[in-house]
Amino acid sequence: MLDLKAFQKITYGVYLVSSRCGDILSGCVVNTLTQVTTSPAQVTIAINKQNYTTEIIRKSGRFTAVVLSQSAMMELIGRFGFHCSRDTEKFESFRTRVDESGVPFVCEQASARFSCKVVSSMDAGTHIIFLGEVEAAEVLDSTGPMSYAYYHQIKNGITPPRASVYQPEPAKGYRCRICGYVLDSDTVPDDFVCPICGRGKEHLEKITG
Ligand SMILES: Cc1cc2nc3c(=O)[nH]c(=O)nc-3n(C[C@H](O)[C@H](O)[C@H](O)COP(=O)(O)O)c2cc1C
């Protein structure tokens, strides 16, 4: 027996992971950051091989992870979690800083950041697990971190196929390109407004299967 519902009992947070190689910046959402040890301070992330951010982390050997606050907007999660850095400038609309090693990170709507040097990696099939040694850590604001359950239950968020914990959704209707909201309908009214991010009909794409 392999009951997929059992996996939904595992708890996570929601994080932005960014990396830089020369002039190329990349970043994506992950829920799979975990602290492994305190001394040395180490964390792991599990990240899909097809994510552009994975390529940039592999090349640069660095990533910076930001813990999203509970107040983080769906527009931020939508930009980093449903678009590819290969063809989308993700950082320009948000307040950013550059860490001690030159990696940019979003410093708004975020509770803490961890700047990491990759010390090891493991092939996990579709994903790679990077073990990062934390070289700098900082509290950014005092609001509580967003849990993965809060993202789903309160923010009505969904998880795209490349995420480690993805479980298939019904393949019909329309998906908001900004925040991932799924409209379970064959038609879209002209005055449609996304209930999650407030964008209009022009931002919907048909789910093809
Ligand atoms: C809530 C949420 C959790 C996610 N968790 C992961 C994850 O743990 N690992 C992963 O590889 N992708 C995860 N993703 C998907 C990536 O963020 C997504 O594929 C992104 O578009 C990749 O961007 P990139 O190609 O610029 O790296 C998650 C997305 C969301 C919205």
PDB file of C-alpha atoms and ligand atoms in Angstrom:
ATOM      1  CA  MET A   1       0.000   0.000   0.000  1.00  0.00           C
ATOM      2  CA  LEU A   2       1.230   3.484  -0.849  1.00  0.00           C
ATOM      3  CA  ASP A   3      -1.374   5.981   0.326  1.00  0.00           C
ATOM      4  CA  LEU A   4      -0.436   9.377  -1.186  1.00  0.00           C
ATOM      5  CA  LYS A   5      -2.502  11.078   1.510  1.00  0.00           C
ATOM      6  CA  ALA A   6       0.071   9.926   4.068  1.00  0.00           C
ATOM      7  CA  PHE A   7       2.648  12.225   2.443  1.00  0.00           C
ATOM      8  CA  GLN A   8       0.348  15.200   3.061  1.00  0.00           C
ATOM      9  CA  LYS A   9       0.896  14.716   6.807  1.00  0.00           C
ATOM     10  CA  ILE A  10       4.550  15.794   6.439  1.00  0.00           C
ATOM     11  CA  THR A  11       5.037  19.456   7.384  1.00  0.00           C
ATOM     12  CA  TYR A  12       7.232  22.019   5.593  1.00  0.00           C
ATOM     13  CA  GLY A  13       7.857  25.736   5.230  1.00  0.00           C
ATOM     14  CA  VAL A  14       7.928  27.822   2.041  1.00  0.00           C
ATOM     15  CA  TYR A  15      11.277  29.259   0.879  1.00  0.00           C
ATOM     16  CA  LEU A  16      12.853  31.207  -1.970  1.00  0.00           C
ATOM     17  CA  VAL A  17      16.196  29.832  -3.101  1.00  0.00           C
ATOM     18  CA  SER A  18      18.366  32.080  -5.250  1.00  0.00           C
ATOM     19  CA  SER A  19      21.711  31.688  -6.942  1.00  0.00           C
ATOM     20  CA  ARG A  20      24.018  33.614  -9.250  1.00  0.00           C
ATOM     21  CA  CYS A  21      26.631  32.666 -11.822  1.00  0.00           C
ATOM     22  CA  GLY A  22      28.338  35.731 -13.314  1.00  0.00           C
ATOM     23  CA  ASP A  23      25.559  37.974 -14.627  1.00  0.00           C
ATOM     24  CA  ILE A  24      22.940  35.214 -14.524  1.00  0.00           C
ATOM     25  CA  LEU A  25      20.483  35.357 -11.632  1.00  0.00           C
ATOM     26  CA  SER A  26      18.063  32.579 -10.830  1.00  0.00           C
ATOM     27  CA  GLY A  27      15.606  31.750  -8.100  1.00  0.00           C
ATOM     28  CA  CYS A  28      12.695  29.470  -7.308  1.00  0.00           C
ATOM     29  CA  VAL A  29      10.322  28.428  -4.534  1.00  0.00           C
ATOM     30  CA  VAL A  30      11.070  25.281  -2.568  1.00  0.00           C
ATOM     31  CA  ASN A  31       9.317  23.697   0.364  1.00  0.00           C
ATOM     32  CA  THR A  32      12.073  21.162   0.934  1.00  0.00           C
ATOM     33  CA  LEU A  33      14.601  23.096   3.002  1.00  0.00           C
ATOM     34  CA  THR A  34      15.651  21.335   6.192  1.00  0.00           C
ATOM     35  CA  GLN A  35      18.256  22.101   8.823  1.00  0.00           C
ATOM     36  CA  VAL A  36      20.550  19.093   9.111  1.00  0.00           C
ATOM     37  CA  THR A  37      23.114  20.105  11.745  1.00  0.00           C
ATOM     38  CA  THR A  38      23.963  23.119  13.917  1.00  0.00           C
ATOM     39  CA  SER A  39      27.708  22.648  14.135  1.00  0.00           C
ATOM     40  CA  PRO A  40      28.622  23.052  11.380  1.00  0.00           C
ATOM     41  CA  ALA A  41      25.404  24.852  10.405  1.00  0.00           C
ATOM     42  CA  GLN A  42      24.054  22.905   7.428  1.00  0.00           C
ATOM     43  CA  VAL A  43      20.794  22.737   5.470  1.00  0.00           C
ATOM     44  CA  THR A  44      19.561  20.642   2.552  1.00  0.00           C
ATOM     45  CA  ILE A  45      17.263  21.511  -0.329  1.00  0.00           C
ATOM     46  CA  ALA A  46      15.722  19.074  -2.808  1.00  0.00           C
ATOM     47  CA  ILE A  47      15.494  20.732  -6.195  1.00  0.00           C
ATOM     48  CA  ASN A  48      14.337  19.507  -9.596  1.00  0.00           C
ATOM     49  CA  LYS A  49      17.007  18.871 -12.248  1.00  0.00           C
ATOM     50  CA  GLN A  50      14.936  20.811 -14.792  1.00  0.00           C
ATOM     51  CA  ASN A  51      14.811  23.987 -12.695  1.00  0.00           C
ATOM     52  CA  TYR A  52      17.140  26.642 -14.064  1.00  0.00           C
ATOM     53  CA  THR A  53      18.114  27.442 -10.479  1.00  0.00           C
ATOM     54  CA  THR A  54      19.541  23.908 -10.155  1.00  0.00           C
ATOM     55  CA  GLU A  55      21.870  24.576 -13.097  1.00  0.00           C
ATOM     56  CA  ILE A  56      23.029  27.868 -11.614  1.00  0.00           C
ATOM     57  CA  ILE A  57      23.615  26.313  -8.167  1.00  0.00           C
ATOM     58  CA  ARG A  58      25.609  23.506  -9.783  1.00  0.00           C
ATOM     59  CA  LYS A  59      27.781  26.003 -11.666  1.00  0.00           C
ATOM     60  CA  SER A  60      28.287  28.486  -8.837  1.00  0.00           C
ATOM     61  CA  GLY A  61      28.344  26.110  -5.865  1.00  0.00           C
ATOM     62  CA  ARG A  62      26.227  28.554  -3.857  1.00  0.00           C
ATOM     63  CA  PHE A  63      22.608  29.261  -2.913  1.00  0.00           C
ATOM     64  CA  THR A  64      20.848  31.654  -0.602  1.00  0.00           C
ATOM     65  CA  ALA A  65      17.559  30.600   0.957  1.00  0.00           C
ATOM     66  CA  VAL A  66      14.942  32.976   2.325  1.00  0.00           C
ATOM     67  CA  VAL A  67      12.181  31.860   4.696  1.00  0.00           C
ATOM     68  CA  LEU A  68       8.941  33.409   3.431  1.00  0.00           C
ATOM     69  CA  SER A  69       6.778  35.197   5.990  1.00  0.00           C
ATOM     70  CA  GLN A  70       3.176  34.230   6.505  1.00  0.00           C
ATOM     71  CA  SER A  71       2.269  37.586   4.916  1.00  0.00           C
ATOM     72  CA  ALA A  72       4.146  36.802   1.669  1.00  0.00           C
ATOM     73  CA  MET A  73       2.032  37.665  -1.376  1.00  0.00           C
ATOM     74  CA  MET A  74       0.916  35.151  -3.966  1.00  0.00           C
ATOM     75  CA  GLU A  75       2.448  37.381  -6.624  1.00  0.00           C
ATOM     76  CA  LEU A  76       5.908  36.728  -5.153  1.00  0.00           C
ATOM     77  CA  ILE A  77       5.308  32.980  -4.827  1.00  0.00           C
ATOM     78  CA  GLY A  78       3.723  32.921  -8.294  1.00  0.00           C
ATOM     79  CA  ARG A  79       6.685  34.674  -9.902  1.00  0.00           C
ATOM     80  CA  PHE A  80       9.316  32.432  -8.317  1.00  0.00           C
ATOM     81  CA  GLY A  81       7.306  29.204  -8.210  1.00  0.00           C
ATOM     82  CA  PHE A  82       5.531  29.098 -11.576  1.00  0.00           C
ATOM     83  CA  HIS A  83       7.966  30.750 -13.992  1.00  0.00           C
ATOM     84  CA  CYS A  84      11.445  29.838 -15.171  1.00  0.00           C
ATOM     85  CA  SER A  85      14.389  32.184 -14.585  1.00  0.00           C
ATOM     86  CA  ARG A  86      15.621  31.233 -18.069  1.00  0.00           C
ATOM     87  CA  ASP A  87      12.986  33.525 -19.598  1.00  0.00           C
ATOM     88  CA  THR A  88      11.630  35.577 -16.674  1.00  0.00           C
ATOM     89  CA  GLU A  89      13.312  38.358 -14.722  1.00  0.00           C
ATOM     90  CA  LYS A  90      12.133  37.373 -11.251  1.00  0.00           C
ATOM     91  CA  PHE A  91      13.928  39.819  -8.981  1.00  0.00           C
ATOM     92  CA  GLU A  92      13.155  43.221 -10.509  1.00  0.00           C
ATOM     93  CA  SER A  93       9.695  43.785  -8.959  1.00  0.00           C
ATOM     94  CA  PHE A  94      10.782  42.987  -5.405  1.00  0.00           C
ATOM     95  CA  ARG A  95      13.097  44.529  -2.842  1.00  0.00           C
ATOM     96  CA  THR A  96      16.390  42.652  -2.931  1.00  0.00           C
ATOM     97  CA  ARG A  97      19.785  42.679  -1.263  1.00  0.00           C
ATOM     98  CA  VAL A  98      23.049  41.038  -2.214  1.00  0.00           C
ATOM     99  CA  ASP A  99      24.697  38.773   0.342  1.00  0.00           C
ATOM    100  CA  GLU A 100      28.357  38.557   1.348  1.00  0.00           C
ATOM    101  CA  SER A 101      29.176  36.321  -1.625  1.00  0.00           C
ATOM    102  CA  GLY A 102      27.297  38.343  -4.234  1.00  0.00           C
ATOM    103  CA  VAL A 103      24.095  36.263  -4.398  1.00  0.00           C
ATOM    104  CA  PRO A 104      20.908  38.366  -4.571  1.00  0.00           C
ATOM    105  CA  PHE A 105      17.965  37.501  -2.327  1.00  0.00           C
ATOM    106  CA  VAL A 106      14.480  38.923  -1.845  1.00  0.00           C
ATOM    107  CA  CYS A 107      14.503  40.752   1.481  1.00  0.00           C
ATOM    108  CA  GLU A 108      10.805  41.673   1.703  1.00  0.00           C
ATOM    109  CA  GLN A 109       7.980  39.374   2.862  1.00  0.00           C
ATOM    110  CA  ALA A 110      10.729  37.233   4.357  1.00  0.00           C
ATOM    111  CA  SER A 111      11.581  36.198   7.927  1.00  0.00           C
ATOM    112  CA  ALA A 112      15.190  35.039   7.597  1.00  0.00           C
ATOM    113  CA  ARG A 113      17.930  34.234   5.099  1.00  0.00           C
ATOM    114  CA  PHE A 114      20.677  31.633   4.933  1.00  0.00           C
ATOM    115  CA  SER A 115      23.654  32.047   2.604  1.00  0.00           C
ATOM    116  CA  CYS A 116      25.136  28.666   1.767  1.00  0.00           C
ATOM    117  CA  LYS A 117      28.119  27.078   0.085  1.00  0.00           C
ATOM    118  CA  VAL A 118      27.352  23.687  -1.470  1.00  0.00           C
ATOM    119  CA  VAL A 119      29.484  21.055   0.257  1.00  0.00           C
ATOM    120  CA  SER A 120      27.837  17.950  -1.163  1.00  0.00           C
ATOM    121  CA  SER A 121      25.081  16.816  -3.512  1.00  0.00           C
ATOM    122  CA  MET A 122      23.126  13.642  -4.031  1.00  0.00           C
ATOM    123  CA  ASP A 123      21.278  12.455  -7.124  1.00  0.00           C
ATOM    124  CA  ALA A 124      17.682  11.659  -6.170  1.00  0.00           C
ATOM    125  CA  GLY A 125      16.304  10.820  -9.630  1.00  0.00           C
ATOM    126  CA  THR A 126      14.160  13.759 -10.731  1.00  0.00           C
ATOM    127  CA  HIS A 127      15.734  15.954  -8.044  1.00  0.00           C
ATOM    128  CA  ILE A 128      19.155  16.779  -6.609  1.00  0.00           C
ATOM    129  CA  ILE A 129      19.691  17.172  -2.894  1.00  0.00           C
ATOM    130  CA  PHE A 130      22.210  19.913  -2.166  1.00  0.00           C
ATOM    131  CA  LEU A 131      23.848  20.023   1.250  1.00  0.00           C
ATOM    132  CA  GLY A 132      24.765  23.616   2.015  1.00  0.00           C
ATOM    133  CA  GLU A 133      27.040  24.907   4.725  1.00  0.00           C
ATOM    134  CA  VAL A 134      25.469  28.084   6.105  1.00  0.00           C
ATOM    135  CA  GLU A 135      28.074  30.854   5.998  1.00  0.00           C
ATOM    136  CA  ALA A 136      25.726  33.689   7.008  1.00  0.00           C
ATOM    137  CA  ALA A 137      22.264  33.668   8.613  1.00  0.00           C
ATOM    138  CA  GLU A 138      20.108  36.625   9.536  1.00  0.00           C
ATOM    139  CA  VAL A 139      16.614  37.385  10.855  1.00  0.00           C
ATOM    140  CA  LEU A 140      14.875  39.758   8.415  1.00  0.00           C
ATOM    141  CA  ASP A 141      11.578  40.453  10.136  1.00  0.00           C
ATOM    142  CA  SER A 142       9.668  39.382  13.204  1.00  0.00           C
ATOM    143  CA  THR A 143       6.572  37.988  11.472  1.00  0.00           C
ATOM    144  CA  GLY A 144       5.997  34.257  11.594  1.00  0.00           C
ATOM    145  CA  PRO A 145       7.206  31.997   8.787  1.00  0.00           C
ATOM    146  CA  MET A 146       4.723  30.626   6.258  1.00  0.00           C
ATOM    147  CA  SER A 147       4.063  26.918   6.588  1.00  0.00           C
ATOM    148  CA  TYR A 148       3.279  24.795   3.552  1.00  0.00           C
ATOM    149  CA  ALA A 149      -0.117  23.981   5.119  1.00  0.00           C
ATOM    150  CA  TYR A 150      -0.890  27.722   5.480  1.00  0.00           C
ATOM    151  CA  TYR A 151       0.078  28.246   1.830  1.00  0.00           C
ATOM    152  CA  HIS A 152      -2.453  25.602   0.791  1.00  0.00           C
ATOM    153  CA  GLN A 153      -5.258  26.068   3.294  1.00  0.00           C
ATOM    154  CA  ILE A 154      -5.299  29.847   3.855  1.00  0.00           C
ATOM    155  CA  LYS A 155      -3.679  31.232   0.701  1.00  0.00           C
ATOM    156  CA  ASN A 156      -5.314  28.553  -1.513  1.00  0.00           C
ATOM    157  CA  GLY A 157      -1.951  27.923  -3.155  1.00  0.00           C
ATOM    158  CA  ILE A 158      -1.116  24.950  -5.341  1.00  0.00           C
ATOM    159  CA  THR A 159       2.154  23.173  -6.111  1.00  0.00           C
ATOM    160  CA  PRO A 160       3.556  22.837  -9.648  1.00  0.00           C
ATOM    161  CA  PRO A 161       4.702  19.499 -11.146  1.00  0.00           C
ATOM    162  CA  ARG A 162       8.424  20.066 -10.598  1.00  0.00           C
ATOM    163  CA  ALA A 163       8.088  20.433  -6.827  1.00  0.00           C
ATOM    164  CA  SER A 164       9.368  17.501  -4.775  1.00  0.00           C
ATOM    165  CA  VAL A 165       5.992  16.878  -3.173  1.00  0.00           C
ATOM    166  CA  TYR A 166       3.774  17.421  -6.242  1.00  0.00           C
ATOM    167  CA  GLN A 167       0.623  15.331  -6.493  1.00  0.00           C
ATOM    168  CA  PRO A 168      -1.386  15.515  -9.736  1.00  0.00           C
ATOM    169  CA  GLU A 169      -4.475  17.728  -9.850  1.00  0.00           C
ATOM    170  CA  PRO A 170      -7.468  17.307 -12.220  1.00  0.00           C
ATOM    171  CA  ALA A 171      -6.107  18.251 -15.663  1.00  0.00           C
ATOM    172  CA  LYS A 172      -8.860  20.572 -16.848  1.00  0.00           C
ATOM    173  CA  GLY A 173      -9.871  24.203 -16.680  1.00  0.00           C
ATOM    174  CA  TYR A 174      -7.583  27.238 -16.596  1.00  0.00           C
ATOM    175  CA  ARG A 175      -4.530  28.131 -14.523  1.00  0.00           C
ATOM    176  CA  CYS A 176      -3.477  31.640 -13.472  1.00  0.00           C
ATOM    177  CA  ARG A 177       0.066  32.222 -14.751  1.00  0.00           C
ATOM    178  CA  ILE A 178       0.736  34.669 -11.915  1.00  0.00           C
ATOM    179  CA  CYS A 179      -0.124  32.589  -8.858  1.00  0.00           C
ATOM    180  CA  GLY A 180      -1.078  29.110 -10.079  1.00  0.00           C
ATOM    181  CA  TYR A 181      -4.778  29.334  -9.100  1.00  0.00           C
ATOM    182  CA  VAL A 182      -6.863  26.750 -10.986  1.00  0.00           C
ATOM    183  CA  LEU A 183     -10.307  27.690 -12.339  1.00  0.00           C
ATOM    184  CA  ASP A 184     -12.211  24.432 -12.656  1.00  0.00           C
ATOM    185  CA  SER A 185     -14.422  25.467 -15.592  1.00  0.00           C
ATOM    186  CA  ASP A 186     -14.618  25.099 -19.361  1.00  0.00           C
ATOM    187  CA  THR A 187     -15.307  28.808 -19.864  1.00  0.00           C
ATOM    188  CA  VAL A 188     -13.976  32.035 -18.364  1.00  0.00           C
ATOM    189  CA  PRO A 189     -16.230  35.064 -17.818  1.00  0.00           C
ATOM    190  CA  ASP A 190     -14.878  38.324 -19.316  1.00  0.00           C
ATOM    191  CA  ASP A 191     -14.886  39.991 -15.903  1.00  0.00           C
ATOM    192  CA  PHE A 192     -12.914  37.145 -14.287  1.00  0.00           C
ATOM    193  CA  VAL A 193     -10.699  38.292 -11.390  1.00  0.00           C
ATOM    194  CA  CYS A 194      -8.328  35.759  -9.840  1.00  0.00           C
ATOM    195  CA  PRO A 195      -9.436  35.213  -6.205  1.00  0.00           C
ATOM    196  CA  ILE A 196      -5.814  34.718  -5.135  1.00  0.00           C
ATOM    197  CA  CYS A 197      -3.766  37.425  -6.880  1.00  0.00           C
ATOM    198  CA  GLY A 198      -6.477  39.717  -8.279  1.00  0.00           C
ATOM    199  CA  ARG A 199      -5.321  39.541 -11.938  1.00  0.00           C
ATOM    200  CA  GLY A 200      -7.715  39.358 -14.889  1.00  0.00           C
ATOM    201  CA  LYS A 201      -8.680  36.835 -17.555  1.00  0.00           C
ATOM    202  CA  GLU A 202      -5.676  37.664 -19.769  1.00  0.00           C
ATOM    203  CA  HIS A 203      -3.390  35.951 -17.242  1.00  0.00           C
ATOM    204  CA  LEU A 204      -5.185  32.590 -17.464  1.00  0.00           C
ATOM    205  CA  GLU A 205      -3.849  29.708 -19.558  1.00  0.00           C
ATOM    206  CA  LYS A 206      -5.766  26.586 -20.559  1.00  0.00           C
ATOM    207  CA  ILE A 207      -4.640  23.431 -18.779  1.00  0.00           C
ATOM    208  CA  THR A 208      -3.790  21.037 -21.548  1.00  0.00           C
ATOM    209  CA  GLY A 209      -3.359  17.820 -19.644  1.00  0.00           C
TER     210      GLY A 209
HETATM  211  C1  LIG B   1       4.785  25.960  -2.923  1.00  0.00           C
HETATM  212  C2  LIG B   1       5.839  25.514  -3.900  1.00  0.00           C
HETATM  213  C3  LIG B   1       6.791  24.594  -3.501  1.00  0.00           C
HETATM  214  C4  LIG B   1       7.793  24.171  -4.382  1.00  0.00           C
HETATM  215  N1  LIG B   1       8.758  23.306  -3.942  1.00  0.00           N
HETATM  216  C5  LIG B   1       9.737  22.920  -4.776  1.00  0.00           C
HETATM  217  C6  LIG B   1      10.782  22.081  -4.308  1.00  0.00           C
HETATM  218  O1  LIG B   1      10.875  21.736  -3.119  1.00  0.00           O
HETATM  219  N2  LIG B   1      11.729  21.676  -5.219  1.00  0.00           N
HETATM  220  C7  LIG B   1      11.688  22.063  -6.533  1.00  0.00           C
HETATM  221  O2  LIG B   1      12.549  21.670  -7.309  1.00  0.00           O
HETATM  222  N3  LIG B   1      10.708  22.888  -6.998  1.00  0.00           N
HETATM  223  C8  LIG B   1       9.748  23.329  -6.148  1.00  0.00           C
HETATM  224  N4  LIG B   1       8.765  24.161  -6.602  1.00  0.00           N
HETATM  225  C9  LIG B   1       8.708  24.478  -8.050  1.00  0.00           C
HETATM  226  C10 LIG B   1       9.714  25.560  -8.523  1.00  0.00           C
HETATM  227  O3  LIG B   1       9.667  26.688  -7.699  1.00  0.00           O
HETATM  228  C11 LIG B   1       9.333  25.916  -9.971  1.00  0.00           C
HETATM  229  O4  LIG B   1       9.488  24.795 -10.813  1.00  0.00           O
HETATM  230  C12 LIG B   1      10.090  27.119 -10.529  1.00  0.00           C
HETATM  231  O5  LIG B   1       9.361  27.626 -11.624  1.00  0.00           O
HETATM  232  C13 LIG B   1      11.504  26.806 -10.993  1.00  0.00           C
HETATM  233  O6  LIG B   1      12.099  28.014 -11.428  1.00  0.00           O
HETATM  234  P1  LIG B   1      13.514  28.087 -12.173  1.00  0.00           P
HETATM  235  O7  LIG B   1      13.386  27.289 -13.451  1.00  0.00           O
HETATM  236  O8  LIG B   1      13.711  29.548 -12.426  1.00  0.00           O
HETATM  237  O9  LIG B   1      14.525  27.515 -11.242  1.00  0.00           O
HETATM  238  C14 LIG B   1       7.793  24.654  -5.720  1.00  0.00           C
HETATM  239  C15 LIG B   1       6.828  25.593  -6.123  1.00  0.00           C
HETATM  240  C16 LIG B   1       5.863  26.023  -5.228  1.00  0.00           C
HETATM  241  C17 LIG B   1       4.858  27.050  -5.675  1.00  0.00           C
END
